[in-house]
PDB file of C-alpha atoms in Angstrom:
ATOM      1  CA  THR A 167      36.207 -24.359  13.792  1.00  0.00           C
ATOM      2  CA  SER A 168      37.709 -25.104  10.401  1.00  0.00           C
ATOM      3  CA  PRO A 169      39.548 -22.025   8.996  1.00  0.00           C
ATOM      4  CA  SER A 170      38.087 -22.514   5.503  1.00  0.00           C
ATOM      5  CA  ALA A 171      34.514 -23.226   6.657  1.00  0.00           C
ATOM      6  CA  THR A 172      31.828 -20.722   5.610  1.00  0.00           C
ATOM      7  CA  MET A 173      28.348 -20.173   6.954  1.00  0.00           C
ATOM      8  CA  SER A 174      25.140 -18.415   5.856  1.00  0.00           C
ATOM      9  CA  ILE A 175      21.714 -17.987   7.462  1.00  0.00           C
ATOM     10  CA  GLU A 176      18.196 -17.429   6.145  1.00  0.00           C
ATOM     11  CA  VAL A 177      14.729 -16.980   7.636  1.00  0.00           C
ATOM     12  CA  LYS A 178      11.971 -19.240   6.308  1.00  0.00           C
ATOM     13  CA  LEU A 179       8.256 -19.124   7.105  1.00  0.00           C
ATOM     14  CA  ASN A 180       5.851 -22.070   6.882  1.00  0.00           C
ATOM     15  CA  ARG A 181       3.484 -20.117   4.608  1.00  0.00           C
ATOM     16  CA  ILE A 182       4.865 -19.573   1.124  1.00  0.00           C
ATOM     17  CA  ASP A 183       2.861 -16.347   0.561  1.00  0.00           C
ATOM     18  CA  ARG A 184       3.998 -14.999   4.013  1.00  0.00           C
ATOM     19  CA  VAL A 185       0.484 -13.553   4.588  1.00  0.00           C
ATOM     20  CA  TYR A 186      -0.895 -13.541   8.164  1.00  0.00           C
ATOM     21  CA  ARG A 187      -3.847 -12.034  10.006  1.00  0.00           C
ATOM     22  CA  PRO A 188      -3.853 -10.677  13.596  1.00  0.00           C
ATOM     23  CA  GLY A 189      -4.122 -13.590  16.040  1.00  0.00           C
ATOM     24  CA  ASP A 190      -2.472 -16.084  13.638  1.00  0.00           C
ATOM     25  CA  LYS A 191       0.452 -18.223  14.753  1.00  0.00           C
ATOM     26  CA  VAL A 192       3.547 -17.318  12.730  1.00  0.00           C
ATOM     27  CA  SER A 193       5.943 -20.247  12.553  1.00  0.00           C
ATOM     28  CA  GLY A 194       9.123 -20.935  10.645  1.00  0.00           C
ATOM     29  CA  ALA A 195      12.807 -21.579  11.113  1.00  0.00           C
ATOM     30  CA  VAL A 196      16.185 -19.917  11.021  1.00  0.00           C
ATOM     31  CA  VAL A 197      18.156 -22.098   8.584  1.00  0.00           C
ATOM     32  CA  VAL A 198      21.942 -22.247   8.905  1.00  0.00           C
ATOM     33  CA  HIS A 199      24.027 -23.556   5.985  1.00  0.00           C
ATOM     34  CA  SER A 200      27.629 -24.483   6.754  1.00  0.00           C
ATOM     35  CA  ASN A 201      30.274 -26.386   4.778  1.00  0.00           C
ATOM     36  CA  GLY A 202      32.038 -27.438   7.980  1.00  0.00           C
ATOM     37  CA  PRO A 203      31.436 -27.452  11.755  1.00  0.00           C
ATOM     38  CA  LEU A 204      31.380 -23.878  13.088  1.00  0.00           C
ATOM     39  CA  SER A 205      30.911 -22.320  16.505  1.00  0.00           C
ATOM     40  CA  HIS A 206      28.666 -19.309  17.274  1.00  0.00           C
ATOM     41  CA  ALA A 207      27.895 -17.105  20.279  1.00  0.00           C
ATOM     42  CA  GLY A 208      24.093 -17.461  20.072  1.00  0.00           C
ATOM     43  CA  ILE A 209      21.236 -16.950  17.622  1.00  0.00           C
ATOM     44  CA  SER A 210      18.509 -14.374  18.333  1.00  0.00           C
ATOM     45  CA  LEU A 211      15.315 -13.351  16.551  1.00  0.00           C
ATOM     46  CA  VAL A 212      13.659  -9.924  16.600  1.00  0.00           C
ATOM     47  CA  VAL A 213      10.139  -9.353  15.195  1.00  0.00           C
ATOM     48  CA  GLU A 214       9.171  -5.733  14.612  1.00  0.00           C
ATOM     49  CA  GLY A 215       6.090  -4.063  13.213  1.00  0.00           C
ATOM     50  CA  SER A 216       6.086  -0.298  12.761  1.00  0.00           C
ATOM     51  CA  VAL A 217       4.649   2.612  10.799  1.00  0.00           C
ATOM     52  CA  ALA A 218       7.384   4.869   9.384  1.00  0.00           C
ATOM     53  CA  LEU A 219       6.164   8.429   8.752  1.00  0.00           C
ATOM     54  CA  GLN A 220       7.812  11.161   6.720  1.00  0.00           C
ATOM     55  CA  LEU A 221       6.787  14.761   6.143  1.00  0.00           C
ATOM     56  CA  SER A 222       6.517  16.017   2.576  1.00  0.00           C
ATOM     57  CA  ALA A 223       8.744  18.998   1.758  1.00  0.00           C
ATOM     58  CA  ARG A 224       6.018  20.178  -0.626  1.00  0.00           C
ATOM     59  CA  SER A 225       3.469  20.342   2.200  1.00  0.00           C
ATOM     60  CA  VAL A 226       5.536  21.754   5.083  1.00  0.00           C
ATOM     61  CA  GLY A 227       8.655  23.224   3.422  1.00  0.00           C
ATOM     62  CA  LEU A 228      12.132  21.777   3.014  1.00  0.00           C
ATOM     63  CA  PHE A 229      13.456  23.001   6.379  1.00  0.00           C
ATOM     64  CA  GLU A 230      10.485  21.621   8.341  1.00  0.00           C
ATOM     65  CA  ALA A 231      10.565  18.276   6.485  1.00  0.00           C
ATOM     66  CA  PHE A 232      14.291  17.868   7.180  1.00  0.00           C
ATOM     67  CA  TYR A 233      14.202  18.757  10.886  1.00  0.00           C
ATOM     68  CA  SER A 234      10.790  17.453  11.981  1.00  0.00           C
ATOM     69  CA  SER A 235      11.568  13.775  12.301  1.00  0.00           C
ATOM     70  CA  LEU A 236       8.325  11.958  13.057  1.00  0.00           C
ATOM     71  CA  LYS A 237       8.664   9.090  15.501  1.00  0.00           C
ATOM     72  CA  PRO A 238       7.687   5.715  14.029  1.00  0.00           C
ATOM     73  CA  VAL A 239       4.515   4.183  15.451  1.00  0.00           C
ATOM     74  CA  GLN A 240       5.558   0.916  17.138  1.00  0.00           C
ATOM     75  CA  LEU A 241       2.979  -1.811  16.443  1.00  0.00           C
ATOM     76  CA  LEU A 242       4.695  -4.909  17.809  1.00  0.00           C
ATOM     77  CA  GLN A 243       8.075  -6.153  19.007  1.00  0.00           C
ATOM     78  CA  TYR A 244       9.210  -9.613  20.076  1.00  0.00           C
ATOM     79  CA  ASN A 245      12.719 -10.753  21.039  1.00  0.00           C
ATOM     80  CA  PHE A 246      13.619 -14.450  21.177  1.00  0.00           C
ATOM     81  CA  GLU A 247      16.754 -16.441  21.839  1.00  0.00           C
ATOM     82  CA  ILE A 248      16.639 -19.193  19.202  1.00  0.00           C
ATOM     83  CA  SER A 249      19.805 -20.955  20.330  1.00  0.00           C
ATOM     84  CA  PRO A 250      22.408 -20.369  23.050  1.00  0.00           C
ATOM     85  CA  ALA A 251      26.109 -20.301  22.134  1.00  0.00           C
ATOM     86  CA  GLY A 252      27.263 -23.583  20.588  1.00  0.00           C
ATOM     87  CA  LYS A 253      28.348 -25.312  17.418  1.00  0.00           C
ATOM     88  CA  VAL A 254      26.537 -26.115  14.192  1.00  0.00           C
ATOM     89  CA  PRO A 255      27.526 -29.228  12.241  1.00  0.00           C
ATOM     90  CA  SER A 256      28.376 -29.290   8.559  1.00  0.00           C
ATOM     91  CA  GLY A 257      25.343 -29.053   6.219  1.00  0.00           C
ATOM     92  CA  LYS A 258      21.906 -27.570   6.917  1.00  0.00           C
ATOM     93  CA  THR A 259      20.642 -26.933  10.458  1.00  0.00           C
ATOM     94  CA  GLU A 260      17.183 -25.573  11.281  1.00  0.00           C
ATOM     95  CA  PHE A 261      16.217 -23.687  14.450  1.00  0.00           C
ATOM     96  CA  PRO A 262      12.376 -23.488  14.596  1.00  0.00           C
ATOM     97  CA  PHE A 263      10.436 -20.542  16.053  1.00  0.00           C
ATOM     98  CA  GLU A 264       6.783 -19.608  16.602  1.00  0.00           C
ATOM     99  CA  PHE A 265       4.923 -16.542  17.869  1.00  0.00           C
ATOM    100  CA  THR A 266       1.343 -15.217  17.901  1.00  0.00           C
ATOM    101  CA  LEU A 267       0.742 -12.102  15.831  1.00  0.00           C
ATOM    102  CA  ARG A 268      -0.534  -9.557  18.323  1.00  0.00           C
ATOM    103  CA  GLY A 269      -0.069  -5.815  18.764  1.00  0.00           C
ATOM    104  CA  PHE A 270       2.200  -4.186  21.329  1.00  0.00           C
ATOM    105  CA  ASN A 271       0.073  -3.409  24.479  1.00  0.00           C
ATOM    106  CA  ASP A 272      -3.127  -4.170  22.532  1.00  0.00           C
ATOM    107  CA  GLN A 273      -2.007  -1.813  19.748  1.00  0.00           C
ATOM    108  CA  ARG A 274      -4.208  -2.140  16.663  1.00  0.00           C
ATOM    109  CA  LEU A 275      -2.369  -3.721  13.733  1.00  0.00           C
ATOM    110  CA  PHE A 276      -2.598  -2.205  10.256  1.00  0.00           C
ATOM    111  CA  ASP A 277      -2.314  -3.734   6.789  1.00  0.00           C
ATOM    112  CA  THR A 278       1.173  -3.971   5.322  1.00  0.00           C
ATOM    113  CA  TYR A 279       1.564  -0.939   3.069  1.00  0.00           C
ATOM    114  CA  HIS A 280       4.444   0.472   1.002  1.00  0.00           C
ATOM    115  CA  GLY A 281       3.751   4.144   0.351  1.00  0.00           C
ATOM    116  CA  VAL A 282       5.715   7.351  -0.189  1.00  0.00           C
ATOM    117  CA  TYR A 283       5.251   9.167   3.138  1.00  0.00           C
ATOM    118  CA  VAL A 284       3.726   6.287   5.137  1.00  0.00           C
ATOM    119  CA  ASN A 285       5.158   2.756   5.313  1.00  0.00           C
ATOM    120  CA  VAL A 286       3.690  -0.091   7.384  1.00  0.00           C
ATOM    121  CA  GLN A 287       6.096  -3.024   7.613  1.00  0.00           C
ATOM    122  CA  TYR A 288       6.530  -6.193   9.632  1.00  0.00           C
ATOM    123  CA  ILE A 289      10.105  -7.519   9.669  1.00  0.00           C
ATOM    124  CA  ILE A 290      11.737 -10.634  11.154  1.00  0.00           C
ATOM    125  CA  THR A 291      15.492 -10.272  11.794  1.00  0.00           C
ATOM    126  CA  ALA A 292      17.694 -13.279  12.615  1.00  0.00           C
ATOM    127  CA  ASP A 293      21.085 -12.480  14.141  1.00  0.00           C
ATOM    128  CA  MET A 294      23.858 -15.012  14.655  1.00  0.00           C
ATOM    129  CA  GLN A 295      26.678 -13.730  16.839  1.00  0.00           C
ATOM    130  CA  ARG A 296      30.157 -15.020  16.115  1.00  0.00           C
ATOM    131  CA  SER A 297      33.521 -14.893  17.839  1.00  0.00           C
ATOM    132  CA  MET A 298      35.589 -11.676  17.979  1.00  0.00           C
ATOM    133  CA  LEU A 299      37.375 -12.369  14.691  1.00  0.00           C
ATOM    134  CA  ALA A 300      34.372 -13.533  12.643  1.00  0.00           C
ATOM    135  CA  LYS A 301      31.630 -11.274  11.295  1.00  0.00           C
ATOM    136  CA  ASP A 302      28.129 -11.591  12.810  1.00  0.00           C
ATOM    137  CA  LEU A 303      25.519 -12.948  10.388  1.00  0.00           C
ATOM    138  CA  LYS A 304      22.196 -11.138   9.972  1.00  0.00           C
ATOM    139  CA  ARG A 305      19.230 -11.825   7.711  1.00  0.00           C
ATOM    140  CA  THR A 306      15.842 -10.061   7.494  1.00  0.00           C
ATOM    141  CA  LEU A 307      12.511 -11.162   6.028  1.00  0.00           C
ATOM    142  CA  GLU A 308       9.322  -9.150   5.612  1.00  0.00           C
ATOM    143  CA  PHE A 309       5.998 -10.858   6.235  1.00  0.00           C
ATOM    144  CA  ILE A 310       2.635  -9.469   5.142  1.00  0.00           C
ATOM    145  CA  VAL A 311      -0.207  -8.586   7.510  1.00  0.00           C
ATOM    146  CA  GLU A 312      -3.794  -8.352   6.239  1.00  0.00           C
ATOM    147  CA  THR A 313      -6.360  -7.241   8.807  1.00  0.00           C
ATOM    148  CA  GLU A 314      -9.778  -8.838   9.226  1.00  0.00           C
ATOM    149  CA  PRO A 315     -12.849  -6.944   7.945  1.00  0.00           C
ATOM    150  CA  THR A 316     -15.134  -5.604  10.686  1.00  0.00           C
ATOM    151  CA  GLU A 317     -18.863  -6.383  10.892  1.00  0.00           C
ATOM    152  CA  GLU A 318     -19.590  -2.755   9.964  1.00  0.00           C
ATOM    153  CA  THR A 319     -17.428  -3.134   6.824  1.00  0.00           C
ATOM    154  CA  LYS A 320     -19.280  -6.317   5.821  1.00  0.00           C
ATOM    155  CA  GLN A 321     -22.677  -4.621   6.240  1.00  0.00           C
ATOM    156  CA  MET A 322     -21.569  -1.548   4.253  1.00  0.00           C
ATOM    157  CA  ALA A 323     -20.234  -3.778   1.448  1.00  0.00           C
ATOM    158  CA  GLU A 324     -23.613  -5.535   1.178  1.00  0.00           C
ATOM    159  CA  SER A 325     -25.585  -2.264   0.973  1.00  0.00           C
ATOM    160  CA  GLN A 326     -23.499  -0.642  -1.793  1.00  0.00           C
ATOM    161  CA  LYS A 327     -25.110   0.493  -5.055  1.00  0.00           C
ATOM    162  CA  PRO A 328     -23.504   1.430  -8.397  1.00  0.00           C
ATOM    163  CA  PHE A 329     -22.162   4.985  -8.514  1.00  0.00           C
ATOM    164  CA  GLU A 330     -23.385   6.794 -11.628  1.00  0.00           C
ATOM    165  CA  PHE A 331     -21.619   9.833 -13.084  1.00  0.00           C
ATOM    166  CA  SER A 332     -22.055  12.335 -15.899  1.00  0.00           C
ATOM    167  CA  ILE A 333     -19.300  14.696 -17.120  1.00  0.00           C
ATOM    168  CA  SER A 334     -20.094  17.785 -19.209  1.00  0.00           C
ATOM    169  CA  PRO A 335     -18.778  21.392 -19.429  1.00  0.00           C
ATOM    170  CA  ASP A 336     -21.422  22.421 -16.856  1.00  0.00           C
ATOM    171  CA  SER A 337     -20.149  19.887 -14.296  1.00  0.00           C
ATOM    172  CA  LEU A 338     -16.533  21.093 -14.450  1.00  0.00           C
ATOM    173  CA  GLN A 339     -14.888  22.867 -11.512  1.00  0.00           C
ATOM    174  CA  ASN A 340     -11.528  24.691 -11.218  1.00  0.00           C
ATOM    175  CA  VAL A 341     -11.889  26.268 -14.671  1.00  0.00           C
ATOM    176  CA  ARG A 342     -10.722  29.873 -15.179  1.00  0.00           C
ATOM    177  CA  LYS A 343     -13.475  32.206 -16.470  1.00  0.00           C
ATOM    178  CA  GLN A 344     -11.431  33.292 -19.491  1.00  0.00           C
ATOM    179  CA  ALA A 345     -10.873  29.634 -20.464  1.00  0.00           C
ATOM    180  CA  ARG A 346     -14.551  28.616 -20.395  1.00  0.00           C
ATOM    181  CA  HIS A 347     -15.228  29.544 -24.019  1.00  0.00           C
ATOM    182  CA  LYS A 348     -12.399  27.222 -25.138  1.00  0.00           C
ATOM    183  CA  ILE A 349     -14.028  24.117 -23.618  1.00  0.00           C
ATOM    184  CA  PRO A 350     -15.543  21.900 -26.340  1.00  0.00           C
ATOM    185  CA  ASP A 351     -19.095  20.607 -26.040  1.00  0.00           C
ATOM    186  CA  PHE A 352     -19.090  17.041 -24.648  1.00  0.00           C
ATOM    187  CA  LEU A 353     -21.057  14.568 -22.568  1.00  0.00           C
ATOM    188  CA  PHE A 354     -19.584  11.450 -20.968  1.00  0.00           C
ATOM    189  CA  GLU A 355     -21.760   9.098 -18.928  1.00  0.00           C
ATOM    190  CA  GLY A 356     -20.885   6.022 -16.945  1.00  0.00           C
ATOM    191  CA  GLN A 357     -20.900   4.183 -13.676  1.00  0.00           C
ATOM    192  CA  LEU A 358     -18.598   2.489 -11.183  1.00  0.00           C
ATOM    193  CA  ASP A 359     -19.952  -0.772  -9.726  1.00  0.00           C
ATOM    194  CA  THR A 360     -19.074   0.653  -6.285  1.00  0.00           C
ATOM    195  CA  THR A 361     -16.794   3.204  -4.615  1.00  0.00           C
ATOM    196  CA  PHE A 362     -16.586   0.957  -1.511  1.00  0.00           C
ATOM    197  CA  CYS A 363     -14.097  -1.480  -2.997  1.00  0.00           C
ATOM    198  CA  ASP A 364     -12.968  -4.938  -1.947  1.00  0.00           C
ATOM    199  CA  ILE A 365      -9.187  -4.706  -2.339  1.00  0.00           C
ATOM    200  CA  ALA A 366      -8.972  -8.312  -3.578  1.00  0.00           C
ATOM    201  CA  LYS A 367     -11.409  -7.689  -6.442  1.00  0.00           C
ATOM    202  CA  PRO A 368     -10.956  -5.465  -9.503  1.00  0.00           C
ATOM    203  CA  LEU A 369     -12.614  -2.051  -9.683  1.00  0.00           C
ATOM    204  CA  GLN A 370     -15.160  -2.273 -12.514  1.00  0.00           C
ATOM    205  CA  GLY A 371     -17.564  -0.001 -14.321  1.00  0.00           C
ATOM    206  CA  THR A 372     -18.369   1.527 -17.730  1.00  0.00           C
ATOM    207  CA  ILE A 373     -18.035   4.810 -19.591  1.00  0.00           C
ATOM    208  CA  THR A 374     -19.888   5.951 -22.744  1.00  0.00           C
ATOM    209  CA  ILE A 375     -19.054   8.977 -24.917  1.00  0.00           C
ATOM    210  CA  ARG A 376     -22.470  10.459 -25.753  1.00  0.00           C
ATOM    211  CA  LYS A 377     -21.087  13.457 -27.674  1.00  0.00           C
ATOM    212  CA  CYS A 378     -17.791  15.277 -28.073  1.00  0.00           C
ATOM    213  CA  ALA A 379     -17.068  18.218 -30.423  1.00  0.00           C
ATOM    214  CA  VAL A 380     -13.335  17.424 -30.630  1.00  0.00           C
ATOM    215  CA  ASP A 381     -11.474  14.164 -31.140  1.00  0.00           C
ATOM    216  CA  ILE A 382     -10.367  12.177 -28.095  1.00  0.00           C
ATOM    217  CA  LYS A 383      -6.716  11.129 -27.818  1.00  0.00           C
ATOM    218  CA  SER A 384      -6.861   8.868 -24.751  1.00  0.00           C
ATOM    219  CA  ILE A 385      -8.942   7.794 -21.731  1.00  0.00           C
ATOM    220  CA  GLU A 386      -6.988   6.844 -18.608  1.00  0.00           C
ATOM    221  CA  LEU A 387      -7.562   5.664 -15.053  1.00  0.00           C
ATOM    222  CA  GLN A 388      -5.209   7.009 -12.395  1.00  0.00           C
ATOM    223  CA  LEU A 389      -5.158   5.462  -8.921  1.00  0.00           C
ATOM    224  CA  VAL A 390      -3.954   7.933  -6.282  1.00  0.00           C
ATOM    225  CA  ARG A 391      -2.842   7.477  -2.671  1.00  0.00           C
ATOM    226  CA  VAL A 392      -3.562  10.336  -0.254  1.00  0.00           C
ATOM    227  CA  GLU A 393      -1.257  10.106   2.763  1.00  0.00           C
ATOM    228  CA  THR A 394      -1.684  12.369   5.787  1.00  0.00           C
ATOM    229  CA  CYS A 395       0.856  12.625   8.632  1.00  0.00           C
ATOM    230  CA  SER A 396       0.063  14.492  11.855  1.00  0.00           C
ATOM    231  CA  TYR A 397       2.836  16.648  13.325  1.00  0.00           C
ATOM    232  CA  MET A 398       3.208  19.450  15.907  1.00  0.00           C
ATOM    233  CA  GLU A 399       1.872  22.229  13.669  1.00  0.00           C
ATOM    234  CA  GLY A 400      -0.979  20.275  12.087  1.00  0.00           C
ATOM    235  CA  GLU A 401      -1.280  17.803   9.242  1.00  0.00           C
ATOM    236  CA  ALA A 402       0.779  17.252   6.089  1.00  0.00           C
ATOM    237  CA  ARG A 403      -1.384  15.823   3.290  1.00  0.00           C
ATOM    238  CA  GLU A 404       0.111  14.581   0.038  1.00  0.00           C
ATOM    239  CA  ALA A 405      -1.456  12.896  -3.006  1.00  0.00           C
ATOM    240  CA  THR A 406       0.769  10.757  -5.281  1.00  0.00           C
ATOM    241  CA  GLU A 407       0.099   8.415  -8.195  1.00  0.00           C
ATOM    242  CA  ILE A 408       0.145   4.638  -7.612  1.00  0.00           C
ATOM    243  CA  GLN A 409      -0.629   3.566 -11.167  1.00  0.00           C
ATOM    244  CA  ASN A 410      -2.053   4.865 -14.424  1.00  0.00           C
ATOM    245  CA  ILE A 411      -3.712   2.582 -16.977  1.00  0.00           C
ATOM    246  CA  GLN A 412      -5.098   3.484 -20.382  1.00  0.00           C
ATOM    247  CA  ILE A 413      -8.589   2.146 -21.115  1.00  0.00           C
ATOM    248  CA  ALA A 414      -9.014   3.723 -24.601  1.00  0.00           C
ATOM    249  CA  ASP A 415      -6.616   4.948 -27.262  1.00  0.00           C
ATOM    250  CA  GLY A 416      -7.628   7.299 -30.068  1.00  0.00           C
ATOM    251  CA  ASN A 417     -10.985   8.807 -30.964  1.00  0.00           C
ATOM    252  CA  VAL A 418     -13.591   6.602 -29.327  1.00  0.00           C
ATOM    253  CA  THR A 419     -16.797   5.695 -31.193  1.00  0.00           C
ATOM    254  CA  HIS A 420     -19.748   7.575 -29.704  1.00  0.00           C
ATOM    255  CA  ASP A 421     -22.438   5.590 -27.816  1.00  0.00           C
ATOM    256  CA  LEU A 422     -20.044   2.647 -27.437  1.00  0.00           C
ATOM    257  CA  THR A 423     -19.925   1.344 -23.855  1.00  0.00           C
ATOM    258  CA  LEU A 424     -16.300   0.975 -22.738  1.00  0.00           C
ATOM    259  CA  PRO A 425     -15.383  -1.205 -19.748  1.00  0.00           C
ATOM    260  CA  ILE A 426     -13.546   0.250 -16.744  1.00  0.00           C
ATOM    261  CA  TYR A 427     -11.348  -2.396 -15.116  1.00  0.00           C
ATOM    262  CA  MET A 428      -8.521  -1.888 -12.628  1.00  0.00           C
ATOM    263  CA  VAL A 429      -6.770  -4.363 -10.313  1.00  0.00           C
ATOM    264  CA  PHE A 430      -5.526  -2.902  -7.010  1.00  0.00           C
ATOM    265  CA  PRO A 431      -1.767  -3.533  -6.761  1.00  0.00           C
ATOM    266  CA  ARG A 432      -0.646  -5.549  -3.744  1.00  0.00           C
ATOM    267  CA  LEU A 433       1.427  -3.794  -1.026  1.00  0.00           C
ATOM    268  CA  PHE A 434       0.952  -0.378  -2.706  1.00  0.00           C
ATOM    269  CA  THR A 435      -2.690  -0.363  -1.577  1.00  0.00           C
ATOM    270  CA  CYS A 436      -4.274  -1.348   1.739  1.00  0.00           C
ATOM    271  CA  SER A 437      -7.566  -0.915   3.567  1.00  0.00           C
ATOM    272  CA  THR A 438      -8.464   2.777   3.942  1.00  0.00           C
ATOM    273  CA  THR A 439      -6.854   3.615   7.298  1.00  0.00           C
ATOM    274  CA  LYS A 440      -7.433   6.461   9.742  1.00  0.00           C
ATOM    275  CA  SER A 441      -5.576   6.823  13.035  1.00  0.00           C
ATOM    276  CA  LYS A 442      -4.326   9.670  15.271  1.00  0.00           C
ATOM    277  CA  ALA A 443      -0.845   9.717  13.744  1.00  0.00           C
ATOM    278  CA  PHE A 444      -1.644   9.116  10.068  1.00  0.00           C
ATOM    279  CA  LYS A 445      -4.269   8.468   7.397  1.00  0.00           C
ATOM    280  CA  ILE A 446      -4.076   6.424   4.177  1.00  0.00           C
ATOM    281  CA  GLU A 447      -6.867   7.148   1.698  1.00  0.00           C
ATOM    282  CA  PHE A 448      -7.390   6.456  -2.000  1.00  0.00           C
ATOM    283  CA  GLU A 449      -8.897   8.271  -4.977  1.00  0.00           C
ATOM    284  CA  LEU A 450      -9.528   7.462  -8.617  1.00  0.00           C
ATOM    285  CA  ASN A 451      -9.076   9.983 -11.419  1.00  0.00           C
ATOM    286  CA  LEU A 452     -10.823   9.341 -14.730  1.00  0.00           C
ATOM    287  CA  ILE A 453      -8.794  11.368 -17.247  1.00  0.00           C
ATOM    288  CA  LEU A 454     -10.018  12.220 -20.757  1.00  0.00           C
ATOM    289  CA  VAL A 455      -7.308  13.686 -22.995  1.00  0.00           C
ATOM    290  CA  PHE A 456      -8.308  15.541 -26.167  1.00  0.00           C
ATOM    291  CA  VAL A 457      -6.161  15.670 -29.341  1.00  0.00           C
ATOM    292  CA  ASP A 458      -5.080  19.246 -28.518  1.00  0.00           C
ATOM    293  CA  SER A 459      -3.696  17.804 -25.206  1.00  0.00           C
ATOM    294  CA  HIS A 460      -6.307  19.574 -23.059  1.00  0.00           C
ATOM    295  CA  MET A 461      -7.748  17.200 -20.482  1.00  0.00           C
ATOM    296  CA  VAL A 462     -10.786  16.724 -18.267  1.00  0.00           C
ATOM    297  CA  THR A 463     -10.423  14.882 -14.949  1.00  0.00           C
ATOM    298  CA  GLU A 464     -13.245  13.427 -12.849  1.00  0.00           C
ATOM    299  CA  ASN A 465     -12.224  12.553  -9.277  1.00  0.00           C
ATOM    300  CA  PHE A 466     -13.812   9.752  -7.213  1.00  0.00           C
ATOM    301  CA  SER A 467     -13.108   9.081  -3.525  1.00  0.00           C
ATOM    302  CA  LEU A 468     -12.680   5.347  -2.930  1.00  0.00           C
ATOM    303  CA  VAL A 469     -12.929   3.423   0.332  1.00  0.00           C
ATOM    304  CA  LEU A 470     -10.844   0.230   0.168  1.00  0.00           C
ATOM    305  CA  HIS A 471     -11.593  -2.699   2.448  1.00  0.00           C
ATOM    306  CA  ARG A 472     -10.900  -6.417   2.808  1.00  0.00           C
TER     307      ARG A 472
END
C-alpha cells in the first residue's frame, strides 16, 4: 500500500430514479476510487428496510414521549459479502451486487415515506474494512419503494364520483355560541374531482364564491398528514402540515369558478397505510381567510393510492 494513496467508495444503482416495487431485482455496484493500489480487509453490503416510530410529546406528554421508545418495525434485511480481503488497483473498481426486493419473513412492504412521527426508509450500506491503522470506509444510499396497487384499489378508483361541497354559516362546526353573531353571511360552493386520489396525479377541483358579506383576503389549500403510532397505553395521533398553497389572493370576484390544483409531494406523501403498529392518513383543509383575519376551514379526508 502506498502511504500517500487515498480511497473512496460509493453505492450506485442501475436505475437512475432509484424507484423499485416489491419483487423487483435491485442491482448496482459498490464503486471504489483509488489513486494508488490499496489493500482492504473485505467489502460488505447491508440492505435494511424499517419503519421508525416516534411518540409525540403533545399527544402523550413529554415524559412518556422521552421514555417510551417504540421499536422500529423491521421490513427487510440482507447481508452480503461483496469482496473478501484483497487489494484494489489504482483507478476505479466496481463490485456488482443484486438482490430481490422482498419482505423479511413475508413481511408486507410499505411505500417509502418521510414523515414527522413515522418514517419508512430503505437503505443500502456499503462497508469497506481496512487495516488497523486505516479508517474503515462506509457509504449509504436510500432507494425508493413504491407498492403495487391492489385489485380492490383499482376497482374503487374506477367507481369514484366527484365530491361536491357547500360552505355556509349553517354548515360550520366548532363555533362558540357567543361568536355566532359575528360570522358574516357567505356561501361557497365547489367540488373535488375525487377524494380517492392517485398519488401520481394532481388533486383537482373548483370553488365558486356565491356570496360573501365581507371581503376575502386569501383562499388556501393545506395538505395534512395524520400519523398514528400504537404504544402500550393506546394510540398517539398527530396531525401536521405537509404543504400550504394559495389558490386566490385578495377579494375574489363572485360567481367566478376558481380551479383547485395541488400536486402531491414525493416522499412526504405515500399510499394511505394502516397496520397494527402505525397508520399514515391524509386530509385536505380548504381555508378561506377574511380581511379581518377570521378564517373558515373545510376539512376533507383523502385516501391516497397508487
